Amino acid sequence: MLVTKIWTKLAPILALFLLTNLLTNFWGAPLLSQPKPLTPPTTAPKKPTTSKPVRMSNALVKKLETAKGVKFSEAQRQQLDNATRKMQNNLLPSHNKYLERIAQITGVRIDQAREAAPKPGKSGSVDKLILNLHQVSGRAANKQQRDAIVIADQQRKRAVLAVQDEYAKEIAKITALPIDQVRSLLPKVGL
């Protein structure tokens, strides 16, 4: 009898406790709480590397051979390919810094900045970049952001030109062509 009295008084409390516990934490997963918002990654996933070897473009090789007046040997061609690979590797740090700066200015993720921006060493207009950023993020850049993007793009172009100048020196050394002639054969901005 005493047990029945205690049970009748505790049963509603116990039932309320169990129901509350069940609704708030079913198998370790909260049921009534709001899910945590997803935070965007700070860096984009690494792109898979391809096994395709880096080669100097055939068009540039032909221009250099025409300027030299002879076909390059296989050893020279390999040296030109190595110089091209080195140039591309030298472009990556400044390009990644540029992408980080664009993401910081606009608030987009790095992968969105990568999608909107010109490829490493390639030319591209700021207006096209701003349009691409708007398309990938759904947000338009304000005047302050546009001005900061212009400055970041100028810094990117200076970095590309510095790498391109080193590339021209390396090509001149390999081909024995005058540096000014090599510079005239390379694209003006970007490679």
C-alpha angles and dihedrals in degrees: 000000000000089000091052092052092049092045093051091052097043098040096076091046092047091046091051091049093049093045092049091048092047093051095046101040119019111174092338095308118109111234103188100036122093117255116252112257116252113252116218116243114260092220131035119247113269114262115237113258118240125221091224108122120238111249135177110251115267090231091058092045090052091050091050093046090049091050091048094043094226139076115255120247120243089255091054091047089052090050090051090050090049090050089050092051090048091049092051091049090050091054095056101073094052091042092052090048088051091052091049090050092050090049091049093049097046103027093237123136119262092249090054091049090049091051093050100041128080115265118265110293095005125119124242138159123253090231090057090048092051091048091049091048090052090051096049097042104030090229127109119225117243124224094267091051092047091053091049091048090053090054092047090050092051089052090049092052092050090052091049091049091050091052090044091052091053088048091052091051091051092049091048090053093050096044099033088230120141112268092235091055092049091049090052091054095051120083112266097238120014130003 
